[in-house]
mmCIF file of C-alpha atoms and ligand atoms in Angstrom:
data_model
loop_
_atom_site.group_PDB
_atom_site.id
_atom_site.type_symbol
_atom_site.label_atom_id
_atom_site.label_comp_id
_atom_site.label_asym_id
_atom_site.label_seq_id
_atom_site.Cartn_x
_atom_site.Cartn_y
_atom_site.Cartn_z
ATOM 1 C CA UNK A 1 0.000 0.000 0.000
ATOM 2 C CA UNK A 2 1.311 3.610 -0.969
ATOM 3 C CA UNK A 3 0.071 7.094 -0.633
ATOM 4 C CA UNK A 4 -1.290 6.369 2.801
ATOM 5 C CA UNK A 5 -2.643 9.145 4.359
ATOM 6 C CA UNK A 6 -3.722 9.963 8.175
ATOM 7 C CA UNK A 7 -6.891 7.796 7.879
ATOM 8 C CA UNK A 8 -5.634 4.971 5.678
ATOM 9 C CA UNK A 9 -2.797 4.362 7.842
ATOM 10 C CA UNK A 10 -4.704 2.893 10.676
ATOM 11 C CA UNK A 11 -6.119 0.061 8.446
ATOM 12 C CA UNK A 12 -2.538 -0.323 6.054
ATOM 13 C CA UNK A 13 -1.246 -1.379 9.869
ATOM 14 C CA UNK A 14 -3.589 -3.939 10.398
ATOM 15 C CA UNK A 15 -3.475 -5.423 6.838
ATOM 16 C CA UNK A 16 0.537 -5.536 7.300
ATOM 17 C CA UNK A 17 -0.190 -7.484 10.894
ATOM 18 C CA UNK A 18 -2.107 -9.991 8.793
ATOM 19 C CA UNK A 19 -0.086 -12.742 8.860
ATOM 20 C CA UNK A 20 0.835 -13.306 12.621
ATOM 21 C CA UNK A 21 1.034 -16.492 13.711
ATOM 22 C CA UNK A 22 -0.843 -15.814 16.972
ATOM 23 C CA UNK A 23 -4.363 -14.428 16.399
ATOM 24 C CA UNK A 24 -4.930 -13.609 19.949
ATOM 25 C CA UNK A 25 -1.646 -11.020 19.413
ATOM 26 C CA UNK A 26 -3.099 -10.027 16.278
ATOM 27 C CA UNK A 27 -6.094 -9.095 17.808
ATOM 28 C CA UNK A 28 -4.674 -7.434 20.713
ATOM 29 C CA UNK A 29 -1.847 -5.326 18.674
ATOM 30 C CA UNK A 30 -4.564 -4.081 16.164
ATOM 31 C CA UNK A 31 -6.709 -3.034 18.860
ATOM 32 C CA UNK A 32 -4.174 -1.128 20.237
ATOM 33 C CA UNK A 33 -3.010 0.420 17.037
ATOM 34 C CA UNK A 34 -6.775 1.354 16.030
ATOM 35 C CA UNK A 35 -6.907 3.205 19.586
ATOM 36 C CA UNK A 36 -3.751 4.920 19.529
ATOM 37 C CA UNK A 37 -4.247 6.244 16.367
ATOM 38 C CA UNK A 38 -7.642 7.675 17.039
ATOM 39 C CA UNK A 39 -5.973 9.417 19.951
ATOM 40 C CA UNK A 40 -3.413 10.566 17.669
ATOM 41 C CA UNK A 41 -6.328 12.264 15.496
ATOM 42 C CA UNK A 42 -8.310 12.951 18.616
ATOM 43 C CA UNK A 43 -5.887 15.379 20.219
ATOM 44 C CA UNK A 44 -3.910 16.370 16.794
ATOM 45 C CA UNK A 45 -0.523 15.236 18.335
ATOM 46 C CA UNK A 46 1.922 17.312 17.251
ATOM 47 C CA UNK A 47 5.505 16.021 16.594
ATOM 48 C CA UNK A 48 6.512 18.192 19.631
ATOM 49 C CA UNK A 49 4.327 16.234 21.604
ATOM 50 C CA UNK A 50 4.826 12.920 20.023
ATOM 51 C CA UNK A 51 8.913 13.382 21.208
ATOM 52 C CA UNK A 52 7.622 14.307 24.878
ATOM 53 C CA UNK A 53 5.772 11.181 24.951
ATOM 54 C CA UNK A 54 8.923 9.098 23.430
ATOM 55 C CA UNK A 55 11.282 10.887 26.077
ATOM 56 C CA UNK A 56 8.729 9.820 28.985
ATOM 57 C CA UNK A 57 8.665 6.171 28.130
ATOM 58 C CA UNK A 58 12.656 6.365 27.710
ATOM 59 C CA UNK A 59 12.917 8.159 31.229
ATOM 60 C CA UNK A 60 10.423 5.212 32.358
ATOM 61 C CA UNK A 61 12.569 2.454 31.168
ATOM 62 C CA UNK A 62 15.595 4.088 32.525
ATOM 63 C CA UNK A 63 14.558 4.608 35.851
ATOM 64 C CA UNK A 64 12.826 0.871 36.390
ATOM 65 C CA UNK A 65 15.239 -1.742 37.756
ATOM 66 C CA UNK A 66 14.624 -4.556 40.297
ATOM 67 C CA UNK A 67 13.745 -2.550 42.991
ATOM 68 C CA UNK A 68 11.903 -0.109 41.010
ATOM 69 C CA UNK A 69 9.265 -0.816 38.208
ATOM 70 C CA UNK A 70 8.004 2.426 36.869
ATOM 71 C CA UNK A 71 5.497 0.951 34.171
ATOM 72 C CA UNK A 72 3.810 -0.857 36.741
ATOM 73 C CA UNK A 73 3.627 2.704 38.367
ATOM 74 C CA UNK A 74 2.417 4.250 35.063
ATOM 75 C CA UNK A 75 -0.170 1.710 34.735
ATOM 76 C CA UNK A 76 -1.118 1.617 38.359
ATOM 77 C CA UNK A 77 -1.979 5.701 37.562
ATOM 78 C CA UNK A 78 -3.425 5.575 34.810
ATOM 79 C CA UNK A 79 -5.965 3.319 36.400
ATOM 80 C CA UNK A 80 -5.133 0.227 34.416
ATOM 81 C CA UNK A 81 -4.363 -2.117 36.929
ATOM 82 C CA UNK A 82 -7.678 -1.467 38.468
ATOM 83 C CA UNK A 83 -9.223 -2.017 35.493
ATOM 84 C CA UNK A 84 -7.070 -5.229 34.655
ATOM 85 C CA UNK A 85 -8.018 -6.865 37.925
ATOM 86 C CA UNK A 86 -12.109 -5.707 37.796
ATOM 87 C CA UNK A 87 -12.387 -6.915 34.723
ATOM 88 C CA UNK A 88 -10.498 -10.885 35.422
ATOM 89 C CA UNK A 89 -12.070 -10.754 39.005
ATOM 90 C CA UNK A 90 -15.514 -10.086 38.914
ATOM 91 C CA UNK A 91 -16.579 -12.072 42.181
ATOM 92 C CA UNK A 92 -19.709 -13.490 43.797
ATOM 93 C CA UNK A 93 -21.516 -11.563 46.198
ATOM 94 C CA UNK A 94 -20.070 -12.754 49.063
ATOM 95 C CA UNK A 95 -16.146 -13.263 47.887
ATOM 96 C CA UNK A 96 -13.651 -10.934 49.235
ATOM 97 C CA UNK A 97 -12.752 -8.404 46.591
ATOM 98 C CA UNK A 98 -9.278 -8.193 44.504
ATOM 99 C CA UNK A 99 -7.686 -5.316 44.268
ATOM 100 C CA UNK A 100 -4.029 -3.998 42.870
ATOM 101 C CA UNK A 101 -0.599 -5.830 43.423
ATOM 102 C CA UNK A 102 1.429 -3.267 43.800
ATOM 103 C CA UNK A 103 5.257 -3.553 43.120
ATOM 104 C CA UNK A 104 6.183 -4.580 46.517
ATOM 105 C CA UNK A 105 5.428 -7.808 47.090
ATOM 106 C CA UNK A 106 8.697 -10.195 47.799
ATOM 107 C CA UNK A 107 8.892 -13.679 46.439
ATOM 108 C CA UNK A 108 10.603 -16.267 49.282
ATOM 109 C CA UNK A 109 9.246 -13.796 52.362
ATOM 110 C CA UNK A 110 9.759 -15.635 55.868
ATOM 111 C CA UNK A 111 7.537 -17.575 57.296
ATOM 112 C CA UNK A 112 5.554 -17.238 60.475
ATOM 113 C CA UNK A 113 3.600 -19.075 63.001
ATOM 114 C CA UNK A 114 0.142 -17.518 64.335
ATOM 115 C CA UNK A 115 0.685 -15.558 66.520
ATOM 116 C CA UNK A 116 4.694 -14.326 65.812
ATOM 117 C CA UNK A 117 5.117 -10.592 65.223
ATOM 118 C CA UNK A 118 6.264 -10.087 61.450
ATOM 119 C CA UNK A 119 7.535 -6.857 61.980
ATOM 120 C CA UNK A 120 11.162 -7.745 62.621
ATOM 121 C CA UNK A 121 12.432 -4.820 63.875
ATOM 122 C CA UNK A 122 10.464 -2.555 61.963
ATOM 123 C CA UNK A 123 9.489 0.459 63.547
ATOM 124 C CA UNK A 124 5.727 1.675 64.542
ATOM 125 C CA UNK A 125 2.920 1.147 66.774
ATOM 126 C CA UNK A 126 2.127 -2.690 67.543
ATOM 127 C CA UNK A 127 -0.926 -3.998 65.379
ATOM 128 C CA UNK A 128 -2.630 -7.385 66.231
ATOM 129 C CA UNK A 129 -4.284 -8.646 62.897
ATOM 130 C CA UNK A 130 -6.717 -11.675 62.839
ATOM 131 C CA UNK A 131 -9.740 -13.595 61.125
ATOM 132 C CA UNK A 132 -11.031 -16.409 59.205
ATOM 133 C CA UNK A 133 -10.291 -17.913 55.913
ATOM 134 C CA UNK A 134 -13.390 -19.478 53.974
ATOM 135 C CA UNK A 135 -15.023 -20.580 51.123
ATOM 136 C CA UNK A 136 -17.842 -19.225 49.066
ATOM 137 C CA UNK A 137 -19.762 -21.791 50.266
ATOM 138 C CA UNK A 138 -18.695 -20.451 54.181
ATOM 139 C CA UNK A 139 -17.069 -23.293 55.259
ATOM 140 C CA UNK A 140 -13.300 -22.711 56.950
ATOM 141 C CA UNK A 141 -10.118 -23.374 54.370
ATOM 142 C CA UNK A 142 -7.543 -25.266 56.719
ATOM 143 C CA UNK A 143 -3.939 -24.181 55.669
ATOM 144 C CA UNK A 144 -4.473 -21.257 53.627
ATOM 145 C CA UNK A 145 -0.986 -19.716 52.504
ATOM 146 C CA UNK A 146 -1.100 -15.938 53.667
ATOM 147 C CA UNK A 147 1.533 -13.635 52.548
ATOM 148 C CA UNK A 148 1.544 -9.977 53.830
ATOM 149 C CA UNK A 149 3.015 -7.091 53.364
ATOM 150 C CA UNK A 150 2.791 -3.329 54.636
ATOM 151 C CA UNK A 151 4.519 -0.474 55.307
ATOM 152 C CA UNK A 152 5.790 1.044 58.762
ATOM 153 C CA UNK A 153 5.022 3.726 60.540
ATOM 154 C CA UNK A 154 6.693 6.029 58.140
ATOM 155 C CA UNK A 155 5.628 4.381 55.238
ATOM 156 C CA UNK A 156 8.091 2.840 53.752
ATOM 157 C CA UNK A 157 8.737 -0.809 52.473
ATOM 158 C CA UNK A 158 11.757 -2.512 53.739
ATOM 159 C CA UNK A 159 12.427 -2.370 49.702
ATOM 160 C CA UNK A 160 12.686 0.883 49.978
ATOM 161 C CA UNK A 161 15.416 1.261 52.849
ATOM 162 C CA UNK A 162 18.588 0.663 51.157
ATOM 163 C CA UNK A 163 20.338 0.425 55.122
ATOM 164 C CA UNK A 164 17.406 -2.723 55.668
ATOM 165 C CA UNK A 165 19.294 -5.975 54.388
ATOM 166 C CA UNK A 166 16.260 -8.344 56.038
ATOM 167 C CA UNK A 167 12.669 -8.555 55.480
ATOM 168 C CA UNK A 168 10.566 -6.733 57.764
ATOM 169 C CA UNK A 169 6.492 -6.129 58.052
ATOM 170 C CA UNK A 170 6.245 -8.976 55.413
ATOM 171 C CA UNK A 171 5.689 -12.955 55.828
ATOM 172 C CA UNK A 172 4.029 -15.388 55.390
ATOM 173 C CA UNK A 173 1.347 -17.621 57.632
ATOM 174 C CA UNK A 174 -1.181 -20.384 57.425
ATOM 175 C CA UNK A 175 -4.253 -20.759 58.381
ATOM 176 C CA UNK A 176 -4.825 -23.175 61.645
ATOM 177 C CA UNK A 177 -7.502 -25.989 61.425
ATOM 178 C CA UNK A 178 -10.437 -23.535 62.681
ATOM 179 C CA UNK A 179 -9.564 -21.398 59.926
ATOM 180 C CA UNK A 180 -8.064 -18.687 61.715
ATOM 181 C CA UNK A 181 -5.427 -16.623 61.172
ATOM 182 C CA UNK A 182 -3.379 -14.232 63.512
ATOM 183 C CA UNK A 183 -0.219 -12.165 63.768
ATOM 184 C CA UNK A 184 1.186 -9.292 65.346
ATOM 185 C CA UNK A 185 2.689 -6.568 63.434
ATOM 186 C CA UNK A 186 2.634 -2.599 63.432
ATOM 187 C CA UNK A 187 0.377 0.145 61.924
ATOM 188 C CA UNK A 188 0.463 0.731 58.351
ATOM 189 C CA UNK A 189 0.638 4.463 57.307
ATOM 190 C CA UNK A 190 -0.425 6.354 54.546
ATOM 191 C CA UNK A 191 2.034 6.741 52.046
ATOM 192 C CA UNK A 192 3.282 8.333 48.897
ATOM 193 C CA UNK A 193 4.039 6.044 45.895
ATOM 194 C CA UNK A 194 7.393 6.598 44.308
ATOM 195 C CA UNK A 195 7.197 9.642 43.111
ATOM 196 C CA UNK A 196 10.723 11.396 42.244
ATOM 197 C CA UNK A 197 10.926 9.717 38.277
ATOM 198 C CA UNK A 198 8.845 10.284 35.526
ATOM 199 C CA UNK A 199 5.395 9.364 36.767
ATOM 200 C CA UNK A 200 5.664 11.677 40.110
ATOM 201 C CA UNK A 201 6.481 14.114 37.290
ATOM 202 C CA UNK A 202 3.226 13.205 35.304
ATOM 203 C CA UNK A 203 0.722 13.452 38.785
ATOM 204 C CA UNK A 204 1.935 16.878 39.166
ATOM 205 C CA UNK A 205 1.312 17.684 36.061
ATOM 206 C CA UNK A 206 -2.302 16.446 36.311
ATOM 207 C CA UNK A 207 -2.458 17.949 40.110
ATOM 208 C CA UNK A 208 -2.481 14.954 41.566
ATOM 209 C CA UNK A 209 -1.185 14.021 44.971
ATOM 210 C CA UNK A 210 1.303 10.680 45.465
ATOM 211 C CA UNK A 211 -0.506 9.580 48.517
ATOM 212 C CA UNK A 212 -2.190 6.082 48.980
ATOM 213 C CA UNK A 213 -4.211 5.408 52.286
ATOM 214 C CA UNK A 214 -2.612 3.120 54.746
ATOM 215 C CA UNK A 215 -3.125 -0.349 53.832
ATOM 216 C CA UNK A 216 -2.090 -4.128 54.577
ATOM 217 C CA UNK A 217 -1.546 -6.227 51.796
ATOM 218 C CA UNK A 218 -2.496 -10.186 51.584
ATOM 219 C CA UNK A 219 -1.580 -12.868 49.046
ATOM 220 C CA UNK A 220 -4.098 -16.010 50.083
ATOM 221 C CA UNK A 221 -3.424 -19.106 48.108
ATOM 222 C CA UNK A 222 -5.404 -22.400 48.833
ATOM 223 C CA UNK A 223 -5.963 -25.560 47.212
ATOM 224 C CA UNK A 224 -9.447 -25.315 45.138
ATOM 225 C CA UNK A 225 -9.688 -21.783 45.518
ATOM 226 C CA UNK A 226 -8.987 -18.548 42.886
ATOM 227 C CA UNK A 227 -5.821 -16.870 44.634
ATOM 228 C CA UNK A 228 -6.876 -13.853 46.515
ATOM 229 C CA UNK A 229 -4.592 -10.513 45.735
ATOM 230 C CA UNK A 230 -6.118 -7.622 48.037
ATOM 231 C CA UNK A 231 -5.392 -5.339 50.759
ATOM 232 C CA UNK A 232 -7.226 -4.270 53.946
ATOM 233 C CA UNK A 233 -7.728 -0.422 54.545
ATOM 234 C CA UNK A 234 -7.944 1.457 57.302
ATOM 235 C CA UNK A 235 -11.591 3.421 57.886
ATOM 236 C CA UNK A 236 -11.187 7.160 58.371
ATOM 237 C CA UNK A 237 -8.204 7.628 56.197
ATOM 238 C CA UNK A 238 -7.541 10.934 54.753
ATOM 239 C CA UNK A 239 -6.837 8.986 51.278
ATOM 240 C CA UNK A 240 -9.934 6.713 51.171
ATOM 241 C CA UNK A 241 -11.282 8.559 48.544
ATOM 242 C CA UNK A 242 -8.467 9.921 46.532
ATOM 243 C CA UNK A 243 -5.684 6.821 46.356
ATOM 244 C CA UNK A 244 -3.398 7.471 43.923
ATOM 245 C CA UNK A 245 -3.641 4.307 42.396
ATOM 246 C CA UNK A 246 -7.331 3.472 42.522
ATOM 247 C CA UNK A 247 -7.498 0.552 44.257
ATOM 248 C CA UNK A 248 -10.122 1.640 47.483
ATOM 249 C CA UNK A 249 -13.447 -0.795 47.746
ATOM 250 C CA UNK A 250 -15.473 0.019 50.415
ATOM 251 C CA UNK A 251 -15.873 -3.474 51.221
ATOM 252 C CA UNK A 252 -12.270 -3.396 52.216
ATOM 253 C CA UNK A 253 -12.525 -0.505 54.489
ATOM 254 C CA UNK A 254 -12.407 -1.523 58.583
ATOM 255 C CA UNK A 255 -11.917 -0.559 61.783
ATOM 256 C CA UNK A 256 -8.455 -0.718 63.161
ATOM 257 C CA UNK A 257 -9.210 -0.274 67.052
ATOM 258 C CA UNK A 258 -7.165 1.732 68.941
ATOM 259 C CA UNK A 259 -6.010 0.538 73.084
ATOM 260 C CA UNK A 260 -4.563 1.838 75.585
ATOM 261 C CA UNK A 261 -1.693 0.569 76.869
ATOM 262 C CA UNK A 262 -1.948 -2.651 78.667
ATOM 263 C CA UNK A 263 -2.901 -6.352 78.388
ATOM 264 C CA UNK A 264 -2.578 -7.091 74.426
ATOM 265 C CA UNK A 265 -4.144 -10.620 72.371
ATOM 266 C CA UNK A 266 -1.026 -12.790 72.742
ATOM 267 C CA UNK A 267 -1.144 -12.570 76.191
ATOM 268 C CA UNK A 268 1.608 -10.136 76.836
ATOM 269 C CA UNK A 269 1.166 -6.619 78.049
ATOM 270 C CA UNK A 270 2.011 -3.561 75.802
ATOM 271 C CA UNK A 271 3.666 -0.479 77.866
ATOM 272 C CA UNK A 272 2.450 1.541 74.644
ATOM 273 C CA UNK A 273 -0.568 1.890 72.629
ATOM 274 C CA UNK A 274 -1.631 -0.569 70.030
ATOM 275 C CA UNK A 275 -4.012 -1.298 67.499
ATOM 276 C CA UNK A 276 -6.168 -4.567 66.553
ATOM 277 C CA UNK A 277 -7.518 -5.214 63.538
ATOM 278 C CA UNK A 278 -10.054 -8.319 62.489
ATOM 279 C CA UNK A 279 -11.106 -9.534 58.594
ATOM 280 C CA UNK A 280 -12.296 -12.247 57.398
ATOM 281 C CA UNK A 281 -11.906 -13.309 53.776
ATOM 282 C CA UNK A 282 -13.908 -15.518 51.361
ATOM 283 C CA UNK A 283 -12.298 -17.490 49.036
ATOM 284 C CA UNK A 284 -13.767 -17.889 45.631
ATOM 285 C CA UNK A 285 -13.895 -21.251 44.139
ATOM 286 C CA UNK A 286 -10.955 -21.912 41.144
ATOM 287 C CA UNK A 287 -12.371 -21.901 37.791
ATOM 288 C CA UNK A 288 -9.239 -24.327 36.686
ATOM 289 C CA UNK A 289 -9.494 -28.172 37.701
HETATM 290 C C1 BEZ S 301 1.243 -0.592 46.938
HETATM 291 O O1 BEZ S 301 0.207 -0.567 47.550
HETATM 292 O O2 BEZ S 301 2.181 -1.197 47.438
HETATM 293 C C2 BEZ S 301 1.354 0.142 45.641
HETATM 294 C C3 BEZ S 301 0.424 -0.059 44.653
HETATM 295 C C4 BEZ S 301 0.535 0.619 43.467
HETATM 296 C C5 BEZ S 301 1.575 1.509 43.265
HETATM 297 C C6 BEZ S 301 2.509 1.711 44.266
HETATM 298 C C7 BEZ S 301 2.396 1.029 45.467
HETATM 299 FE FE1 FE S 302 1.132 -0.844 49.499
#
């Protein structure tokens, strides 16, 4: 094809994608062309604009390592990862709801018994977290695998503290034969996603604040069962309704009671003020057999 033009480009794309092996990545890539290009004509990119855009991708790649992942960030933003996980985890009534990953979640975390405090030195308020794991069907899954993962006080990720060379506020329980769950940690805190490369850049930009409500994170795998990816929030935040990366649902949203110092769940007694906090999650059944 010659002599394309702004409006027969879109379709000389598609016809040179023809041949792909994979139909599934045909599909997907012309879909993607067909919408870029309309936002191309949508907005009348100029070629000013068109470099911007190819210097912010390069300045994303650049600044994403192991430690760091800026197009998860980007897509996290843009609300994509909400939308990803909405539209592959539509639940039952009833079923816990999904909500984003995140990029700090560490593979090979230690693990606990019920009970231990998985804070490992980090530093904040003690928090004593607890509740069931079940199924749709509300009976209690025995041996769940729980990973968590939060920030401390300050709100920061042991990831993120080059000086931290262990894991702390992360781990990973079981569920007991009742189908509980328990472990004592410390109070998550609001905090602000990375935001010193290109996408901190791109929220100012927009006038948009960095700043996610304070949040636990859970992993819940289990034989039989769709794998559970969600966080609990804490009610009353400041950031509820304005989380940076979209991931609030209400039904996520509890208490985290506040005590005075003195005798704590484990038994022990806390010279300090601490927090408990109680959820229980529902497991949806696996599609996969
Ligand atoms: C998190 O909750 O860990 C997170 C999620 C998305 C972007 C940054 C952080
Ligand atoms: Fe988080």
């Amino acid at each position: 094809v010659i002599d394309i033009d702004q409006w027969s480009i879109t379709r000389a794309v598609e016809l040179a994608n023809a041949r792909g092996q994979d139909s599934r990545i045909v599909h997907v890539v012309n879909a993607l062309v067909r919408h870029l290009h309309d936002f191309a004509r949508e907005v009348r990119l100029t070629e000013q604009e068109w470099f911007e855009g190819v210097r912010f991708l390069t300045q994303v790649g650049h600044i994403t390592d192991e430690r760091r992942q800026e197009f998860i960030l980007l897509s996290d933003t843009l609300g994509l990862s909400t939308l990803v996980t909405a539209q592959n985890h539509s639940k039952p009534t009833g079923c816990t709801e999904a909500t984003v990953f995140g990029p700090f979640y560490v593979e090979g975390s230690p693990q606990y018994l019920n009970g231990e405090d998985i804070a490992n030195g980090a530093q904040g308020e003690p928090c004593f977290v607890s509740g069931m794991v079940r199924g749709h069907d509300g009976r209690v899954i025995v041996g769940a695998e729980i990973s968590v993962w939060q920030s401390d006080s300050e709100g920061y990720y042991d990831v993120q503290r080059p000086e931290i060379d262990r894991h702390q506020a992360r781990g990973v329980v079981h569920s007991l034969p009742d189908g509980r769950y328990h472990f004592k940690s410390l109070l998550a805190a609001p905090y602000r996603i990375p935001h010193d490369g290109p996408v901190g850049r791109m929220l100012e930009a927009l006038g948009r604040h960095p700043w996610r409500p304070a949040h636990l994170h859970f992993m819940i795998k289990a034989e039989g069962f769709e794998t559970l990816i969600t966080h609990i929030f804490r009610e009353g935040d400041l950031y509820l309704e304005s989380d940076a990366v979209f991931g609030v649902r209400s039904s996520l949203v509890t208490h985290w009671v506040r005590h005075e110092p003195g005798r704590t769940p484990d038994g022990k007694t806390s010279d300090e003020a601490f927090y408990t906090l109680q959820y229980d999650f529902v497991l949806d059944r696996s599609t996969k057999e």
